[in-house]
Amino acid sequence: MKPTNVTDPEYFHKVVDCQFACPAHTPVPAYIRLISQQRYTDAYLVNWESNVFPGVLGRTCDRPCEPVCRRGRVEEEPVAICRLKRVAADFKEDVSSRLPRAGKPNGKKIALIGGGPASLTVARDLAPLGYELHLYDANAKAGGFMRSEIPSFRLPESVLDEEVGYVMDMGITAHFNTYVDSMADILTNGYDAVFVGSGAPRGRDLPKLPGRKKADKNIHIGLDWLANVAFEHTKKIGKKVIVLGGGNTAMDCCRTSRRLGGEDVKVIVRSPFEDMKASPWEKEDAIHEGIPIIDNHVPKEFVLKKGKLVGMTFEKVEPKYHEDGRRELVPTGEEPAFFECDDVLIAIGQENAFPWIEKETGIRFTSWGTPIINDDETFQSTRKDVFFGGDAAFGPANIITAVAHGHKAAVSIDLYCRGKDLEKRPAPNVTLISQKMGIHEWSYDSIPVNDKREAVPLVELGEALKDRDLEVELGFDLETAFVQAERCLNCDAQTVFTADSCIECDACADICPTSCINFIQNAPEEELRANLMVPADDPEQDIYVSQTLNTGKVLVKDEDVCLHCGLCAERCPTAAWDMKLFTYNVAKATPDLMEVS
C-alpha cells in the first residue's frame, strides 16, 4: 500500500466517526470536551455553527452519530452524544450578543418557500452576507415540521421558538399565514434565486383498502392529525386507537393518542419489529407508555357495523429474507386477526406534493414526484435559479439532514448570485495542531474512563400522560453530564506518525491497549489487513500506513480500533508519535460564524 496522505482533510475526518456520520458534520468531540470543562455556552455555539438547532436536536435528532461512536466498540453503549447536545442548550447563558447579524445589503433578493429547518439554515447562512431574504410559510410561525409533527411532550414550543427566533431576528422578512400556490407568481417578484424547503407534506393513505371511504370520519392521516393536534384543532380521540405504521411518525401518533384520551392504543405494523423504521429509543418510549407494538400484520379491511368503524382485520405474515437482501412477507395461512378500534391513524410514510409548481417554470420532476436536481452538492433544479433542500429535495429524512442540505444550498445560491461556478465548492476549514504540553501531558483528557452510559431521567408516567405539553425527558443534570462527557474518547485527537524519527523499538506496539499498531512487511491492502496482529476486518475504515522504515517494514495502524489514548506518543523515546488535534468545519456561505477557542 502507498503511505497514507495525512494532508488529505478527508482522511482524518473519516476517523472522527461521529462527526463524519453527522450529515451536518458537527464537531462532536469538541463540544463534548467543552461540556466537561463546564463551558456550556461555548459548547452550544460550536453546535449552532453546524446544526443551527442544538436545543431541538438535543431532544429529537435521529442520532446517526451514536451507532458509529468509538466508545461502542469497547463497551456496549456509545456516548450519549445527542443528550449532551441538550445539556449545552439547557445550561448555556444568553448567546444573543455572540450571534451574527444581518450584513450590509448586497442588492440580491432570495425567496425561501417553507419555514422548516432547511429554509431557516439557508437564511442563517446567507443573512450575514447581506442578502434580502423573504420567507413564506402557511403557518403563523416558522419551524415547519419541527412545529407541526413533533409533539410538544418531546419538543417544548419554547425551545423551538427560541432557536427559530435566532434566525428570524437576522433581518428575515416573514410572510406568515401565506400559502404559496404558484411558483410562477413567485418568480415574477424579482427574486435572484428561490429556495424550496416545503418538506414532504403529504402523508400516504390506504385508499383502496375495503371500508376506507365509508369509515373516513374516524380514519386520519398521521401527519395531518399531528398538525391538527399541534395547532389545537384536534383535542381528543377515541378510547380504542390503532396506529398503522412503523416509523417515528407512528410513534408520535400513538404517544399523542394516549394523551388525548386513548386508553387502548396499539401500533400495528406489517414488518418485523426489528425492521421497523422507528428509532430504537422511540419504540422503547412507546412501550414504556404501555403501547403494544404488534408486528407482521398486513392491513386487509376497515370493518364497519351500521356505518360506524368498529375495527380492522389483518393478515398474519412472516418475513423471508433472500440472499440478495430482499425481504418478502409471506402469509402464514392463519385466520385473519381482528382488532377493535374507534379511530385509526395512518402513518405509513410521506410523499412530496408540488401541485403549485407549474410546468412552464421549467422545473422538472422524477416519476416519484421528487424534483430533478443536478446533484446532492449543489441542490440546483432544472431551472438554474431555483434550488431545493430538506424533504422537498429527496423525500422524507430528518432535521439534521435538512440542515445539511440548507448549508450546501446556501453555498450554491451565493455562488449563483455572484456568477460563480457551482461545481467549484469551497474547501472545509481544517487544522492539525499538536496537543503536547509536556512529555506525558496533553491538553485534553486522554485516559479512557470506565463509566457506563446513563439513561435520561423521565417525568413520572402518570403525570406525563395527563398533559401533552409536559416534556417527558428531564435531561441530564450537570454532575451526570460531566460523567457522560468524560466517556468521550476524543477521536479528533489524532495519532500522527513521523517515519524519519522512528527507531523501530516496538515500544508503541507493546503498550497499545488494543494491539492496533503493527510493524510489518508491506503488501496489497487485503493481504496487509489480514496480516495484522489483530486483523482489520472493517473495510469502511482506513488503515494508517507509514513510509518505508529503515528495516524495510512499514508501520500500520488500524484506525477502526484505536482509542486515541496517546500511550504510543507517551512511550515513544524519539517523539515519532504525536497527538494532534484535528478540526474540520464544513465550508458555509458565511465562513467562521463562530469563534470558540
XYZ file of C-alpha atoms in Angstrom, residues 119-532:
414
model
C -35.046 27.145 4.704
C -34.053 28.500 8.112
C -30.500 27.183 7.623
C -30.263 28.874 4.228
C -31.477 32.095 5.832
C -28.994 31.816 8.713
C -26.076 31.271 6.337
C -26.973 33.988 3.823
C -28.162 36.806 6.111
C -24.676 37.883 7.250
C -23.705 38.291 3.576
C -26.328 40.988 3.078
C -28.978 39.051 1.159
C -32.575 40.258 1.412
C -34.410 37.124 2.485
C -38.171 36.587 2.175
C -39.580 33.521 3.941
C -43.042 32.214 3.020
C -44.949 29.812 5.258
C -48.602 28.810 5.518
C -48.477 28.816 9.314
C -48.311 31.671 11.808
C -44.749 30.809 12.872
C -41.651 29.336 11.276
C -40.407 25.890 12.192
C -42.020 23.658 9.572
C -42.411 20.023 10.532
C -40.449 20.679 13.740
C -43.531 22.577 14.880
C -46.328 20.607 13.264
C -45.151 16.995 13.522
C -43.039 16.717 16.675
C -45.265 16.604 19.776
C -44.623 19.178 22.463
C -44.007 16.459 25.068
C -40.843 15.726 23.064
C -40.055 19.278 21.937
C -41.391 22.188 24.023
C -42.618 25.110 21.966
C -40.413 27.480 23.971
C -37.251 25.689 22.813
C -38.338 25.788 19.182
C -39.391 29.446 19.397
C -36.023 30.422 20.852
C -33.910 28.770 18.172
C -36.147 29.736 15.270
C -36.068 33.252 16.687
C -32.282 33.411 16.481
C -32.618 33.044 12.693
C -35.679 35.207 12.179
C -34.033 38.023 14.159
C -31.324 38.271 11.481
C -33.492 40.595 9.400
C -35.590 37.931 7.652
C -38.778 39.251 6.038
C -41.553 36.860 7.084
C -44.671 36.168 5.016
C -46.563 34.007 7.508
C -50.095 32.682 7.011
C -49.254 32.732 3.316
C -49.823 29.587 1.301
C -47.770 29.648 -1.894
C -49.944 28.183 -4.652
C -47.950 29.295 -7.684
C -44.226 29.156 -8.313
C -44.823 31.207 -11.456
C -46.120 34.048 -9.311
C -43.111 33.859 -7.002
C -40.779 34.045 -9.994
C -42.373 37.307 -11.136
C -41.415 39.084 -7.901
C -37.851 39.880 -8.890
C -36.058 37.291 -6.776
C -32.484 36.492 -7.775
C -32.940 32.912 -6.553
C -35.613 30.763 -4.937
C -35.087 28.021 -2.357
C -37.819 25.410 -1.903
C -37.837 23.864 1.552
C -41.509 22.968 1.739
C -40.961 19.464 3.117
C -42.832 16.295 2.165
C -46.251 17.446 3.322
C -48.475 14.633 2.142
C -48.997 11.549 4.283
C -49.588 8.286 2.456
C -53.059 6.753 2.610
C -54.669 3.344 2.011
C -57.382 4.462 -0.436
C -58.061 1.011 -1.902
C -58.459 -0.838 1.376
C -62.075 -2.027 1.786
C -64.095 0.247 4.057
C -61.720 3.213 3.722
C -64.226 5.663 2.259
C -67.153 4.664 4.443
C -65.116 4.948 7.635
C -63.446 8.208 6.610
C -64.755 10.128 9.631
C -62.673 8.006 12.010
C -59.598 7.437 9.837
C -56.912 10.091 9.983
C -53.658 10.667 8.112
C -50.988 10.736 10.814
C -49.133 13.829 9.595
C -52.299 15.891 9.266
C -53.601 14.658 12.602
C -50.378 15.585 14.435
C -50.503 19.057 12.874
C -54.129 19.470 13.942
C -53.174 18.499 17.480
C -50.180 20.870 17.468
C -52.344 23.789 16.365
C -55.124 22.720 18.768
C -57.724 21.966 16.112
C -57.923 18.403 17.478
C -58.164 17.843 21.225
C -59.457 14.297 21.649
C -59.573 10.840 20.121
C -61.488 7.619 20.714
C -60.668 5.257 23.558
C -59.551 2.444 21.246
C -56.966 3.526 18.673
C -54.995 1.646 16.033
C -51.889 3.302 14.614
C -50.711 1.859 11.300
C -47.017 2.225 10.515
C -43.584 1.570 11.943
C -41.758 4.876 11.680
C -41.152 7.738 14.095
C -44.366 9.432 12.979
C -46.290 6.345 14.071
C -44.569 6.511 17.462
C -45.528 10.170 17.828
C -49.109 9.357 16.839
C -49.542 6.569 19.363
C -47.970 8.507 22.235
C -50.044 11.579 21.440
C -53.185 9.415 21.333
C -52.503 8.267 24.886
C -52.512 11.892 25.982
C -55.734 12.773 24.150
C -57.933 10.095 25.656
C -56.787 6.886 24.020
C -56.914 4.151 26.651
C -56.296 1.147 24.392
C -53.728 2.262 21.811
C -51.939 -0.232 19.566
C -49.306 0.144 16.878
C -49.764 -2.448 14.146
C -47.053 -2.775 11.524
C -46.535 -5.087 8.576
C -42.796 -5.513 9.085
C -40.951 -7.415 11.827
C -40.249 -5.391 14.983
C -36.505 -5.353 14.259
C -37.066 -3.947 10.750
C -39.265 -1.036 11.804
C -38.005 2.348 10.634
C -38.624 3.979 14.001
C -35.538 4.692 16.092
C -34.970 2.098 18.835
C -35.456 4.695 21.585
C -38.747 5.843 20.006
C -40.043 2.274 20.176
C -38.807 1.955 23.752
C -40.626 5.147 24.757
C -43.890 3.919 23.242
C -43.630 0.563 25.003
C -42.763 2.351 28.275
C -46.067 4.210 27.960
C -48.000 0.958 27.737
C -48.435 0.851 23.962
C -48.042 -2.617 22.425
C -46.380 -2.915 19.019
C -47.869 -5.758 17.006
C -45.646 -6.701 14.082
C -46.040 -8.909 10.997
C -49.662 -7.890 10.390
C -50.764 -6.566 6.984
C -53.978 -4.470 6.971
C -56.794 -6.062 4.955
C -60.035 -4.239 5.786
C -61.672 -1.486 7.812
C -64.657 -3.145 9.472
C -67.903 -1.209 9.910
C -71.161 -2.042 11.672
C -74.222 0.079 10.953
C -71.967 2.539 9.133
C -69.577 3.003 12.050
C -65.929 1.895 12.237
C -65.561 -0.880 14.812
C -62.196 -2.395 13.965
C -59.736 -3.722 11.395
C -58.738 -7.125 10.086
C -55.144 -8.081 9.322
C -53.381 -10.891 7.523
C -50.630 -12.503 9.557
C -47.304 -12.781 7.743
C -43.754 -13.846 8.433
C -40.556 -12.459 6.908
C -38.473 -14.402 4.426
C -35.030 -12.973 3.704
C -33.372 -13.681 0.365
C -29.645 -13.855 -0.335
C -29.723 -10.521 -2.190
C -31.010 -8.833 0.994
C -34.565 -8.548 -0.245
C -37.279 -9.164 2.328
C -40.537 -10.884 1.452
C -43.569 -11.009 3.747
C -45.158 -14.433 3.363
C -48.706 -15.183 4.647
C -48.714 -17.713 7.488
C -52.072 -19.160 6.452
C -53.631 -18.390 9.828
C -57.072 -16.879 10.235
C -57.180 -13.083 9.819
C -56.689 -11.165 13.074
C -59.350 -8.686 14.178
C -58.692 -5.697 16.432
C -61.384 -3.357 17.746
C -60.973 0.388 17.388
C -62.791 3.706 17.438
C -60.192 5.567 15.374
C -57.306 4.694 13.052
C -54.220 6.812 12.434
C -52.389 6.031 9.194
C -48.658 6.739 9.493
C -47.169 4.645 6.712
C -44.940 7.237 5.064
C -44.765 10.621 3.393
C -44.518 11.848 -0.162
C -43.774 15.112 -1.898
C -46.535 17.324 -3.213
C -45.763 20.045 -5.761
C -49.083 20.871 -7.448
C -48.150 24.534 -7.078
C -45.105 24.319 -9.346
C -46.261 24.828 -12.939
C -44.654 23.072 -15.889
C -43.960 26.367 -17.625
C -41.482 27.294 -14.876
C -39.035 24.777 -16.344
C -38.767 22.821 -13.087
C -38.903 19.094 -13.828
C -39.726 16.146 -11.572
C -38.967 12.432 -11.447
C -41.641 9.755 -11.747
C -41.551 9.577 -7.934
C -42.609 13.186 -7.648
C -39.251 14.477 -6.441
C -37.501 17.356 -8.226
C -34.739 16.572 -10.695
C -31.638 18.018 -9.023
C -28.162 18.314 -10.515
C -26.556 16.546 -7.528
C -26.550 16.400 -3.742
C -23.898 19.108 -3.512
C -25.436 21.973 -5.500
C -29.175 21.230 -4.997
C -29.854 23.193 -8.179
C -33.005 22.227 -10.087
C -33.566 22.111 -13.839
C -34.296 25.818 -13.562
C -30.967 27.347 -12.613
C -32.285 29.984 -10.195
C -34.388 27.501 -8.184
C -32.876 25.253 -5.509
C -34.401 22.528 -3.315
C -33.448 21.106 0.082
C -34.713 19.092 3.017
C -37.554 16.640 2.492
C -38.602 18.613 -0.599
C -35.385 17.537 -2.348
C -35.142 13.774 -1.982
C -38.107 12.811 0.182
C -38.548 12.349 3.940
C -35.421 12.270 6.100
C -34.828 14.179 9.352
C -33.946 17.575 10.795
C -30.165 17.236 10.698
C -30.272 16.144 7.053
C -32.417 19.171 6.208
C -29.858 21.400 7.936
C -27.043 19.830 5.914
C -28.993 20.451 2.704
C -29.525 24.050 3.749
C -25.803 24.657 4.231
C -24.979 23.293 0.782
C -27.846 25.094 -0.919
C -26.801 28.379 0.688
C -23.305 27.974 -0.748
C -24.838 27.291 -4.168
C -27.184 30.270 -4.008
C -24.326 32.562 -3.049
C -22.132 31.229 -5.870
C -25.011 31.512 -8.342
C -25.830 35.091 -7.363
C -22.159 36.040 -7.744
C -21.926 34.393 -11.159
C -19.518 31.682 -9.956
C -19.260 28.009 -10.915
C -21.432 25.967 -8.567
C -19.226 22.921 -9.029
C -16.210 24.693 -7.504
C -17.143 24.251 -3.841
C -15.198 25.995 -1.073
C -12.909 23.685 0.876
C -13.548 22.782 4.527
C -11.666 24.658 7.231
C -9.138 22.162 8.602
C -6.378 22.345 11.234
C -3.998 19.755 12.720
C -2.221 21.038 15.848
C -0.047 19.219 18.389
C -1.605 18.784 21.821
C 1.672 18.152 23.633
C 2.160 20.236 26.797
C 4.944 18.074 28.264
C 6.464 14.636 27.836
C 3.494 12.935 29.483
C 0.879 15.676 29.447
C -1.738 16.506 26.840
C -4.094 19.450 26.531
C -7.077 17.111 26.701
C -8.144 14.265 28.984
C -6.596 11.233 27.305
C -7.363 8.474 29.799
C -10.410 6.367 28.810
C -12.771 6.089 31.791
C -14.969 3.112 32.569
C -18.201 4.939 33.406
C -21.333 3.452 31.863
C -23.932 5.313 29.853
C -26.798 6.663 31.955
C -30.395 6.846 30.793
C -32.016 10.268 30.750
C -34.476 10.583 33.670
C -38.178 10.841 32.818
C -41.232 12.513 34.294
C -43.415 10.112 36.267
C -45.555 8.230 33.736
C -48.923 9.101 35.229
C -48.101 12.811 35.140
C -46.708 12.584 31.616
C -49.894 11.050 30.190
C -52.108 13.736 31.726
C -50.568 16.650 29.838
C -49.475 16.547 26.206
C -47.432 19.743 26.716
C -45.374 18.334 29.584
C -41.891 17.427 28.383
C -41.253 13.760 29.173
C -37.445 13.779 29.319
C -35.888 15.804 32.133
C -32.387 15.909 30.654
C -29.084 15.297 32.435
C -28.117 17.312 35.492
C -24.629 18.828 35.439
C -22.992 16.108 37.511
C -24.314 13.375 35.241
C -23.441 15.442 32.172
C -19.805 15.666 33.298
C -19.553 11.916 33.838
C -21.148 11.211 30.470
C -18.926 13.760 28.698
C -15.850 12.055 30.144
C -16.822 8.853 28.312
C -15.846 10.528 25.007
C -12.585 9.116 23.635
C -11.542 12.386 21.922
C -11.418 10.828 18.481
C -10.411 14.156 16.957
C -7.038 13.933 18.770
C -5.237 12.072 16.013
C -2.186 9.834 16.304
C 0.277 11.216 13.745
C 3.462 9.287 12.942
C 6.771 10.628 11.590
C 8.676 7.759 9.962
C 12.041 9.554 9.887
C 12.107 9.679 13.718
C 11.207 6.040 14.302
C 13.893 3.618 15.556
C 11.513 0.621 15.412
C 11.863 -0.211 19.102
C 8.295 -1.536 19.196
C 7.518 0.349 22.419
C 4.331 1.790 20.922
C 3.138 -1.611 19.753
C 3.868 -3.123 23.179
C 1.856 -0.535 25.113
C -1.090 -0.214 22.727
C -4.186 -1.453 24.652
C -5.967 -2.617 21.502
C -2.961 -4.037 19.626
C -3.745 -1.798 16.670
C -0.088 -0.850 15.961
C 1.995 -3.170 13.784
C 5.496 -3.157 12.265
C 5.077 -5.395 9.254
C 6.096 -6.042 5.651
C 4.042 -4.026 3.163
C 1.533 -5.820 0.945
C -1.646 -5.182 -1.054
C -4.428 -3.865 1.194
C -6.459 -7.058 1.544
C -3.364 -9.059 2.451
C -1.993 -6.352 4.725
C -5.265 -6.119 6.671
C -5.265 -9.882 7.192
C -1.622 -9.968 8.364
C -2.022 -7.510 11.235
